[in-house]
Short mmCIF file of C-alpha atoms in Angstrom, two decimals:
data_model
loop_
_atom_site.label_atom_id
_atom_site.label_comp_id
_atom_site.label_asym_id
_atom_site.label_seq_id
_atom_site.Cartn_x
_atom_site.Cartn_y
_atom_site.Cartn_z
CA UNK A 1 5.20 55.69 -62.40
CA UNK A 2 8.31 57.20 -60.93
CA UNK A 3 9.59 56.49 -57.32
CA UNK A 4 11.98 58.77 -57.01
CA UNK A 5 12.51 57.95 -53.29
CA UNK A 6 10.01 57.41 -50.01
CA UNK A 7 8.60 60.52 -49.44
CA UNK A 8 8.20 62.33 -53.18
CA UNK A 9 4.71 62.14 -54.66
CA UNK A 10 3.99 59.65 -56.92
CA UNK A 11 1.67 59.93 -59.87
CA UNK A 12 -0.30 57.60 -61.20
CA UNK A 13 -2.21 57.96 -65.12
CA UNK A 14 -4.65 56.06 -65.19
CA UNK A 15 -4.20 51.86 -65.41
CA UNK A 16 -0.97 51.68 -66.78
CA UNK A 17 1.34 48.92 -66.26
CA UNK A 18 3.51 50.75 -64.08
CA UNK A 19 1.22 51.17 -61.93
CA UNK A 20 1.10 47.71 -61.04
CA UNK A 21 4.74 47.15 -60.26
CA UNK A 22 6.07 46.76 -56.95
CA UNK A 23 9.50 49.30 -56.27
CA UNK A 24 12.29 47.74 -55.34
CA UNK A 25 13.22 47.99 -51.81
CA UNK A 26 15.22 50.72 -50.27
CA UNK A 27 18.39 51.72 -51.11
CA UNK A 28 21.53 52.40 -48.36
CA UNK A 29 20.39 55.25 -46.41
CA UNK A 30 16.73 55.28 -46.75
CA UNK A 31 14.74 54.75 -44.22
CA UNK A 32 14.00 50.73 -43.44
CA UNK A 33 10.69 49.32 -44.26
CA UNK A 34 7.87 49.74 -41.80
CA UNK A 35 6.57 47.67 -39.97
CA UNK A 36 3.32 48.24 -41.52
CA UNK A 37 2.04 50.06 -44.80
CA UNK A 38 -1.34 51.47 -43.57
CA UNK A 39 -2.92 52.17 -47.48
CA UNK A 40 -5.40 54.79 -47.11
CA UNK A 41 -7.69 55.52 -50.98
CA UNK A 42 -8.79 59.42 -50.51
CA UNK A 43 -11.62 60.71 -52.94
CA UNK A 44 -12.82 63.99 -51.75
CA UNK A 45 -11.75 63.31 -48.10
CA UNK A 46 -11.10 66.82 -47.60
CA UNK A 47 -13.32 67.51 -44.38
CA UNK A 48 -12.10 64.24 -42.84
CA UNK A 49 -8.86 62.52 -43.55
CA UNK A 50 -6.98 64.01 -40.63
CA UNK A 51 -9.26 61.54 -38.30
CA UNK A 52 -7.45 58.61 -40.21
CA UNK A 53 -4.74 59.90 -40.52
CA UNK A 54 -3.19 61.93 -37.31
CA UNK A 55 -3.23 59.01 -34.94
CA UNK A 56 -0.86 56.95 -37.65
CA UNK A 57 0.94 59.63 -36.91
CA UNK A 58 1.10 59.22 -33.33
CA UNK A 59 2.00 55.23 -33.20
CA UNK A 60 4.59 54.47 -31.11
CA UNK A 61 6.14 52.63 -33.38
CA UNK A 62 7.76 53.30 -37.06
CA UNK A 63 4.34 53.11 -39.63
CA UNK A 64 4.19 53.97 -43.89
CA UNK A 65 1.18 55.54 -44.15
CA UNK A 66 0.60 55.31 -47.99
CA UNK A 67 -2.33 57.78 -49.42
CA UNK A 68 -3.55 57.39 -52.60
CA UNK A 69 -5.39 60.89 -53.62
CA UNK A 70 -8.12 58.89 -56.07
CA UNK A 71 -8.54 62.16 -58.23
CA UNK A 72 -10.41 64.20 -55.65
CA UNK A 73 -11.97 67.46 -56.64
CA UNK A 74 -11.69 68.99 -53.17
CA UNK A 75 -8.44 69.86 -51.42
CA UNK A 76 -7.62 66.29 -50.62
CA UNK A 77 -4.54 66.32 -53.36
CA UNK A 78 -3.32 69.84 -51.35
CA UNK A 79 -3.55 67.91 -48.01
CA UNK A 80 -2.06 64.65 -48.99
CA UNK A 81 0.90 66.72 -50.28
CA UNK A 82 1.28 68.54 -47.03
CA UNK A 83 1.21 65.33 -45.33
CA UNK A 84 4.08 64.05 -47.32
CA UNK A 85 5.97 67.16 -47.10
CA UNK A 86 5.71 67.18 -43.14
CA UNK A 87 6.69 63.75 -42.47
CA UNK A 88 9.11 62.61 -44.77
CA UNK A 89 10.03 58.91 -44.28
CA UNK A 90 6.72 58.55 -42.98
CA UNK A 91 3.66 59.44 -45.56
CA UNK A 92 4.01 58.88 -49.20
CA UNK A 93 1.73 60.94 -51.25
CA UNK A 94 0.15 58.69 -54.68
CA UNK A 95 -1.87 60.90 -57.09
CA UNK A 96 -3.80 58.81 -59.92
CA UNK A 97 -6.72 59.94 -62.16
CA UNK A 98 -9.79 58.58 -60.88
CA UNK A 99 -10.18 55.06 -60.73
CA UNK A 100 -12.55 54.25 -57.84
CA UNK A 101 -11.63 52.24 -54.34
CA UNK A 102 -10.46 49.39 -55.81
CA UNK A 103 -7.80 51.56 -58.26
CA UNK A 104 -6.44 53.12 -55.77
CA UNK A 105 -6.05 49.91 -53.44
CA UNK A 106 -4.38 48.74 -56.22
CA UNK A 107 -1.91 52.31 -56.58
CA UNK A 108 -1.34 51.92 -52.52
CA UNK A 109 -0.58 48.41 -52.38
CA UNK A 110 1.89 48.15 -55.03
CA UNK A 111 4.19 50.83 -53.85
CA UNK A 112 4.02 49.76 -50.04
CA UNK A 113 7.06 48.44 -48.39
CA UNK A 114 5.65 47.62 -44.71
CA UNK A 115 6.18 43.94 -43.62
CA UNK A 116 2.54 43.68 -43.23
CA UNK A 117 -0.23 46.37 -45.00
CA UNK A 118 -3.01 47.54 -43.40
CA UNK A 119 -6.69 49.27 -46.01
CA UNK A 120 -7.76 52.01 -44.18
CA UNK A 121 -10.91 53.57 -45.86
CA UNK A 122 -10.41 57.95 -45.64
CA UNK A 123 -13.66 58.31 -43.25
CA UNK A 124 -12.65 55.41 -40.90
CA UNK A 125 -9.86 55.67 -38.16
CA UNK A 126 -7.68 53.54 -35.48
CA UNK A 127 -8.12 53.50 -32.39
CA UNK A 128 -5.03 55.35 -30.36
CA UNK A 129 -4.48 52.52 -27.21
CA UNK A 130 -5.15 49.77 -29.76
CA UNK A 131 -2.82 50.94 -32.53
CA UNK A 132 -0.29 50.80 -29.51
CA UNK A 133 -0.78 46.70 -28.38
CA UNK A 134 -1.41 45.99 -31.93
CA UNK A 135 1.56 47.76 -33.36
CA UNK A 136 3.27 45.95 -30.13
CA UNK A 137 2.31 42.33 -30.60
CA UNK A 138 3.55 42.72 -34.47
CA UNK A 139 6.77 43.96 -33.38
CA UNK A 140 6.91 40.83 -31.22
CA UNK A 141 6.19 38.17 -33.92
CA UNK A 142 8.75 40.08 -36.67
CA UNK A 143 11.77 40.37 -34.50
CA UNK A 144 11.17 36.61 -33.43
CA UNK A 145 10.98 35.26 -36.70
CA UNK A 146 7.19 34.02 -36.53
CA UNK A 147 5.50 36.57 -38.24
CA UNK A 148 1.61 35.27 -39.08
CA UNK A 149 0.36 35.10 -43.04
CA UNK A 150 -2.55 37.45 -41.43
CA UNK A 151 -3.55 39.41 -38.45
CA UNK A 152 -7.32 39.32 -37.36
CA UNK A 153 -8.76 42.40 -34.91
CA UNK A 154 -11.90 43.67 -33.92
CA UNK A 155 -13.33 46.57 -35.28
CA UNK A 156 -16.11 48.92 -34.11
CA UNK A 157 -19.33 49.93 -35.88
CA UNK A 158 -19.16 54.13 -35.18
CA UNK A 159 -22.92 54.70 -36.69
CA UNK A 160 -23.52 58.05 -36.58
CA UNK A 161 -27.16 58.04 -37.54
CA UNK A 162 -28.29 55.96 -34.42
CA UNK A 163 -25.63 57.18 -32.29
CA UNK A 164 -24.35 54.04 -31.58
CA UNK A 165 -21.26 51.73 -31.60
CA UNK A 166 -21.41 47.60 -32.05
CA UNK A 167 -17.88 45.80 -31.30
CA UNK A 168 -17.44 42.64 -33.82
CA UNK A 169 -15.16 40.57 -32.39
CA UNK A 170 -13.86 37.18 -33.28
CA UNK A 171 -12.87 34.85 -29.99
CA UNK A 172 -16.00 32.78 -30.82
CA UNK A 173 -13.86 30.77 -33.83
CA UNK A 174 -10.23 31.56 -33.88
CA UNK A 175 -7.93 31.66 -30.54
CA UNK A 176 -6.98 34.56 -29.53
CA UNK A 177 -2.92 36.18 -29.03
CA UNK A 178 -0.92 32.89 -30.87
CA UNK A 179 -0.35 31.75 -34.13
CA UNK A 180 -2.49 29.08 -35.24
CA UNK A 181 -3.34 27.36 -38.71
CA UNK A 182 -6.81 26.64 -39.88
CA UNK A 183 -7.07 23.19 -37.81
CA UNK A 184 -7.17 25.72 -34.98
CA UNK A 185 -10.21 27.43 -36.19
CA UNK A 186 -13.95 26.69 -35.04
CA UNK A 187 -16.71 26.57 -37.28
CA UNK A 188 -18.03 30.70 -37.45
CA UNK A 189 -21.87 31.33 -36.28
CA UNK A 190 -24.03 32.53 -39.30
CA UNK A 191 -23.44 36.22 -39.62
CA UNK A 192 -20.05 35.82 -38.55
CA UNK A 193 -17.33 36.69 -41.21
CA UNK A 194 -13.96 38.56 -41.81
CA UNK A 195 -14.57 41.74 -42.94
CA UNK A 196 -11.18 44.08 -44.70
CA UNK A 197 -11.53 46.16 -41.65
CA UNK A 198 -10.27 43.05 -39.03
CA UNK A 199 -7.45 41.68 -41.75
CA UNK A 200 -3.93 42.69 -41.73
CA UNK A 201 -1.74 41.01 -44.95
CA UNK A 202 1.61 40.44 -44.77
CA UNK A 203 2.64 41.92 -47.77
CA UNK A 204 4.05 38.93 -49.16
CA UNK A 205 1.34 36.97 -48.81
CA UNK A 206 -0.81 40.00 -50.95
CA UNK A 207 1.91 40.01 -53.74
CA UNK A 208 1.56 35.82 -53.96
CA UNK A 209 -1.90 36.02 -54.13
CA UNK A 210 -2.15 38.21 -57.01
CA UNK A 211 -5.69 40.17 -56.01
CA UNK A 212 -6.71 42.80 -57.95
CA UNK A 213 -9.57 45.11 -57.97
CA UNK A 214 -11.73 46.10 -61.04
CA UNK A 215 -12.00 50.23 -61.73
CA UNK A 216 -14.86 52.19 -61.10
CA UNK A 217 -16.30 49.86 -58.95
CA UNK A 218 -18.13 49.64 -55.31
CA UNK A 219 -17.95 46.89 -52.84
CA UNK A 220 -13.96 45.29 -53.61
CA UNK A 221 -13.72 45.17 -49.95
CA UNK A 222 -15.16 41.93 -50.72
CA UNK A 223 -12.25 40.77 -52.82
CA UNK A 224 -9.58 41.50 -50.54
CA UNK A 225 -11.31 39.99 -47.34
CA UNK A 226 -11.16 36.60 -48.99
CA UNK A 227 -8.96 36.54 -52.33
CA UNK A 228 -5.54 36.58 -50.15
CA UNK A 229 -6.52 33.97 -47.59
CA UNK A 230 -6.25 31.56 -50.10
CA UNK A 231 -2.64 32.05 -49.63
CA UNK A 232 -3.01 31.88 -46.04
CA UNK A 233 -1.42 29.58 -44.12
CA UNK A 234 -0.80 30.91 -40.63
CA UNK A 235 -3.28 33.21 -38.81
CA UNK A 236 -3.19 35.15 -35.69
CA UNK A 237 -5.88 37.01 -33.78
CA UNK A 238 -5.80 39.90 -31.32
CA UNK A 239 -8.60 40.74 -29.06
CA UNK A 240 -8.20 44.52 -29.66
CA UNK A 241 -10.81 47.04 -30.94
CA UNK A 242 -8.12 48.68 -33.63
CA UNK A 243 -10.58 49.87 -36.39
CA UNK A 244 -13.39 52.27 -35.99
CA UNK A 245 -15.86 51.76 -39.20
CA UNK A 246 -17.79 54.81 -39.83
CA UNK A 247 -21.20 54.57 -40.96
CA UNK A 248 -24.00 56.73 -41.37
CA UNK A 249 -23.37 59.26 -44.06
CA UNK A 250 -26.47 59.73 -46.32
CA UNK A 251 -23.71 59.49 -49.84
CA UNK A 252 -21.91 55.88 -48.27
CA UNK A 253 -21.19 53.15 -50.58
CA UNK A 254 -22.77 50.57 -48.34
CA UNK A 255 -26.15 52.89 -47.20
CA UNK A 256 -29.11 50.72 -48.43
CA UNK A 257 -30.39 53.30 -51.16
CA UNK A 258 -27.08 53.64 -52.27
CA UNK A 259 -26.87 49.92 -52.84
CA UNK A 260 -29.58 50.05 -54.42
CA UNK A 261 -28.49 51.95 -57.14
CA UNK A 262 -25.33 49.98 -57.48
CA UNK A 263 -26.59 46.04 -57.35
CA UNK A 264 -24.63 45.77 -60.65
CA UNK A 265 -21.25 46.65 -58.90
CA UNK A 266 -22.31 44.53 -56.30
CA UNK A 267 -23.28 41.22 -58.68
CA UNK A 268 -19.72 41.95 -60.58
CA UNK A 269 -17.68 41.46 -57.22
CA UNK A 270 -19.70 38.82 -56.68
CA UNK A 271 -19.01 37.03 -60.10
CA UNK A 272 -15.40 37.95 -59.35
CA UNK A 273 -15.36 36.45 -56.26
CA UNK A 274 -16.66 33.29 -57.19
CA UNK A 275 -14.35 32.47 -60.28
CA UNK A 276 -11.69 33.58 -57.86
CA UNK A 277 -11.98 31.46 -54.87
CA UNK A 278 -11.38 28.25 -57.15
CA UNK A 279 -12.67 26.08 -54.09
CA UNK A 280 -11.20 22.88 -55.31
CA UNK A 281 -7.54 23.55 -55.66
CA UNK A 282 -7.99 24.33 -51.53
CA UNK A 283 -7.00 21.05 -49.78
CA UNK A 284 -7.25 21.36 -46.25
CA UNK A 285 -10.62 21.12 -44.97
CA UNK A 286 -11.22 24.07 -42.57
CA UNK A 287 -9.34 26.88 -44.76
CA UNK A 288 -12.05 25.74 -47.31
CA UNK A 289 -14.75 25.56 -45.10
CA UNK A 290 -14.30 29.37 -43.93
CA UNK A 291 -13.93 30.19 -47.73
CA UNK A 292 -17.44 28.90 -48.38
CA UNK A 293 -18.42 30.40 -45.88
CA UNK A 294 -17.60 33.88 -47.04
CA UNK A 295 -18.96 33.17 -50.23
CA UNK A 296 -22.31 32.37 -48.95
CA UNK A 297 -22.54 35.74 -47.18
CA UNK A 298 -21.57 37.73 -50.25
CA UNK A 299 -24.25 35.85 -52.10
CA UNK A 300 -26.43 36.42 -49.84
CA UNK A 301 -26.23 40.05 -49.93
CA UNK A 302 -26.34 40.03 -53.54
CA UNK A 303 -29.78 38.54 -53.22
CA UNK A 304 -31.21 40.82 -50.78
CA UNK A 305 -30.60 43.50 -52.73
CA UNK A 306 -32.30 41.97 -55.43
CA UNK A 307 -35.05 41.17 -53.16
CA UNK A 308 -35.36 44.44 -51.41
CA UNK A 309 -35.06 45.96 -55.17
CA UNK A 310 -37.92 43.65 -56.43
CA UNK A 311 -37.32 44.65 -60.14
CA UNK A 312 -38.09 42.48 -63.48
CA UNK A 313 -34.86 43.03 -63.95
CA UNK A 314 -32.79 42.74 -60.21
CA UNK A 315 -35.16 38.97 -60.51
CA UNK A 316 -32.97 38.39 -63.66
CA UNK A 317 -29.88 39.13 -61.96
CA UNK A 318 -30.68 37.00 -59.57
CA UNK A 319 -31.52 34.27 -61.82
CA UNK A 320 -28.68 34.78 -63.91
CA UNK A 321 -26.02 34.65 -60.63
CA UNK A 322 -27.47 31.66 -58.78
CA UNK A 323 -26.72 30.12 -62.48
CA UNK A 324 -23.57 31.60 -63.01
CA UNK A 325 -22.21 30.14 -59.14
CA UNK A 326 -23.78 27.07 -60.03
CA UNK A 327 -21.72 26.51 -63.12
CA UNK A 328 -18.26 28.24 -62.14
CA UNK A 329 -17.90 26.89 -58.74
CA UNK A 330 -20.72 23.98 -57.85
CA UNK A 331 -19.40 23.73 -54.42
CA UNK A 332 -20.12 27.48 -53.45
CA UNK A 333 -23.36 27.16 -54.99
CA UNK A 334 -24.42 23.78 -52.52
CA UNK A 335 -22.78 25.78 -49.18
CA UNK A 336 -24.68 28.29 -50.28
CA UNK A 337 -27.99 26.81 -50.99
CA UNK A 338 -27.33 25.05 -47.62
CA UNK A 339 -27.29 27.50 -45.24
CA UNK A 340 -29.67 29.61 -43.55
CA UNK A 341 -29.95 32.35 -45.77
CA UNK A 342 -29.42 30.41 -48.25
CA UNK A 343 -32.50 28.66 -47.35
CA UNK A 344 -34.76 31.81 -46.74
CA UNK A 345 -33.55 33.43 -50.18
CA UNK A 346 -34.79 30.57 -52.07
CA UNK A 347 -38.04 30.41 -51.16
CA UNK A 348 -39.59 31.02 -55.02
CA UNK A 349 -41.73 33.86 -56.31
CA UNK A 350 -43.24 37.15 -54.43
CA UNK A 351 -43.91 35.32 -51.13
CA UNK A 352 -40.73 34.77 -51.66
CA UNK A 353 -39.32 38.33 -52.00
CA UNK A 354 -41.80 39.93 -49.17
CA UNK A 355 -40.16 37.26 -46.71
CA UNK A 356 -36.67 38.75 -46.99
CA UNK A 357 -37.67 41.91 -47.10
CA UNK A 358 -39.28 41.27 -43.68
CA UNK A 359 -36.41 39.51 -42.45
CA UNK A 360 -33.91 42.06 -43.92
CA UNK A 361 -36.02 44.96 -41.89
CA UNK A 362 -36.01 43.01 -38.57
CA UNK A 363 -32.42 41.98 -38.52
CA UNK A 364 -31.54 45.67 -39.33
CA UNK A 365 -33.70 47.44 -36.77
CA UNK A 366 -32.44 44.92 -33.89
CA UNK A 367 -28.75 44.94 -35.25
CA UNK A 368 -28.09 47.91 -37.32
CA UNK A 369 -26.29 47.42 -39.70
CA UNK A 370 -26.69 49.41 -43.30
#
């Protein structure tokens, strides 16, 4: 990979080494690092990138706005390069061969030079008056010195099949506009978790904690909402509504009979997950705790699918991942086995299977989600 300087596109063949590197930081002259890299993968994002990307654009404040064109066959490369070509200093254009979401997470994240970095999914977008407070309060804690290991936010379900929007916001466990640790943080209520879209990295605290994201493969969001906070020391959360999640779209990744389809993406990142989290080198208490925590829900969702799937085969998988957690980390597998869906998806047999089903159909008409 060559980086010839901020604003030239960068190409990316496939998974070579290179492509894993960090650049060095600027030279004299350039233009200063942001204050954060907003990484946004494109595959095929033609009809809709501007909504992600024009109020970046906007922010009052000095953003990198990194996008990775995944190997699109639509005009995405063309626009990308425009982009870059318009706002030089600003948008960095990344071409690789197609790699999936995680590959080009990976392509954005090693070339960004923001003091914090920001995923931004193509079909998603930020909301205008919130980009401004957030981009505010971040401003605040860099030129003081205290800048937090991560940055919490709401987000904002924008589901276009119902016509709806839900607000997820997180003032129930973590206090809201300082800097805490995790002594500070309450116990989350079941369903309540940290989702990629409400996380902001500092980008030093991505590089320590090494994540990486496996090719051709759905559902890494995963990864990166919970691999990093293992190197997270100091967290801070803003009561703002920044991120507008899209959902809806009959082809989306996380539309139930597209998950459907894809159970084996969804046990690897599971499997990944689990050997990654390494619960018992995590001392303190609480940072655990919230670890587990995730890692029960991601179970969890593994095993609905296998439910709702109701396969010889997705009850294999299912057998073969309770054993697998079990083995690699015994810890996740009692939290998990513990908790409330833990106890509803291991009630044995059909009975079994119908009950979650039932459950799963409820929960989704009365909170709908996908």
């Amino acid at each position: 990979m060559t980086d010839v300087n901020a604003t030239a596109p960068i190409t990316v063949q496939g998974e070579d080494e290179d492509a894993q590197q960090s650049p060095a930081e600027p030279a004299d002259g350039e233009v200063p690092p942001a204050l954060v890299s907003f990484v946004i993968p494109c595959y095929n994002s033609a009809d809709y990138l501007h909504r992600a990307v024009e109020p970046l654009l906007a922010a009052p404040e000095h953003v990198e706005i990194v996008l990775v064109n995944d190997g699109s066959r639509d005009a995405t490369g063309e626009i990308v390069d425009r982009y870059a070509a318009a706002h030089p200093g600003t948008v960095r254009a990344v071409h690789r061969e197609n790699g999936g979401h995680g590959a080009a997470m990976d392509s954005g994240i090693s070339v960004a030079r923001g003091t914090y970095v920001k995923v931004l999914d193509s079909d998603d977008w930020t909301d205008p008056l919130a980009l401004g407070e957030y981009l505010r309060r971040l401003r605040d804690w860099v030129t003081s010195g205290e800048q937090p290991d991560v940055v919490i936010t709401n987000y904002v379900y924008e589901n276009e099949g119902r016509g709806s929007r839900r607000r997820v916001r997180y003032g129930s466990f973590i206090p809201e506009g300082r800097i805490c640790t995790w002594d500070d943080l309450r116990r989350p209520r079941v369903g309540r978790y940290l989702l990629m879209h409400a996380l902001t990295y500092r980008r030093e605290v991505l590089r320590r904690s090494g994540v990486s994201f496996p090719p051709h493969t759905f559902y890494v969001d995963n990864l990166m909402a919970a691999i990093p906070l293992r190197e997270v020391r100091t967290l801070a959360y803003l009561d703002i509504d920044l991120y507008r999640y899209y959902i809806g779209r009959e082809d989306q990744s996380v539309q139930e009979s597209v998950m459907l389809t894809r159970i084996d993406q969804q046990l690897r990142v599971n499997r990944l997950l689990v050997a990654a989290l390494r619960s018992t080198e995590i001392a303190d208490a609480r940072h655990r705790r919230y670890l587990l925590h995730y890692a029960t829900i991601v179970c969890s969702v593994s095993l609905t699918l296998t439910a709702l799937a109701g396969t010889e085969e997705s009850r294999r998988d299912r057998k073969d991942l309770l054993l697998y957690v079990k083995r690699t980390d015994p810890r996740v597998y009692k939290a998990f086995r513990r908790s409330p869906t833990g106890l509803l998806l291991s009630v044995p047999g059909r009975g079994g299977e119908m009950l979650v089903r039932s459950s799963y159909r409820i929960a989704r008409k009365y909170i709908g989600f996908n």
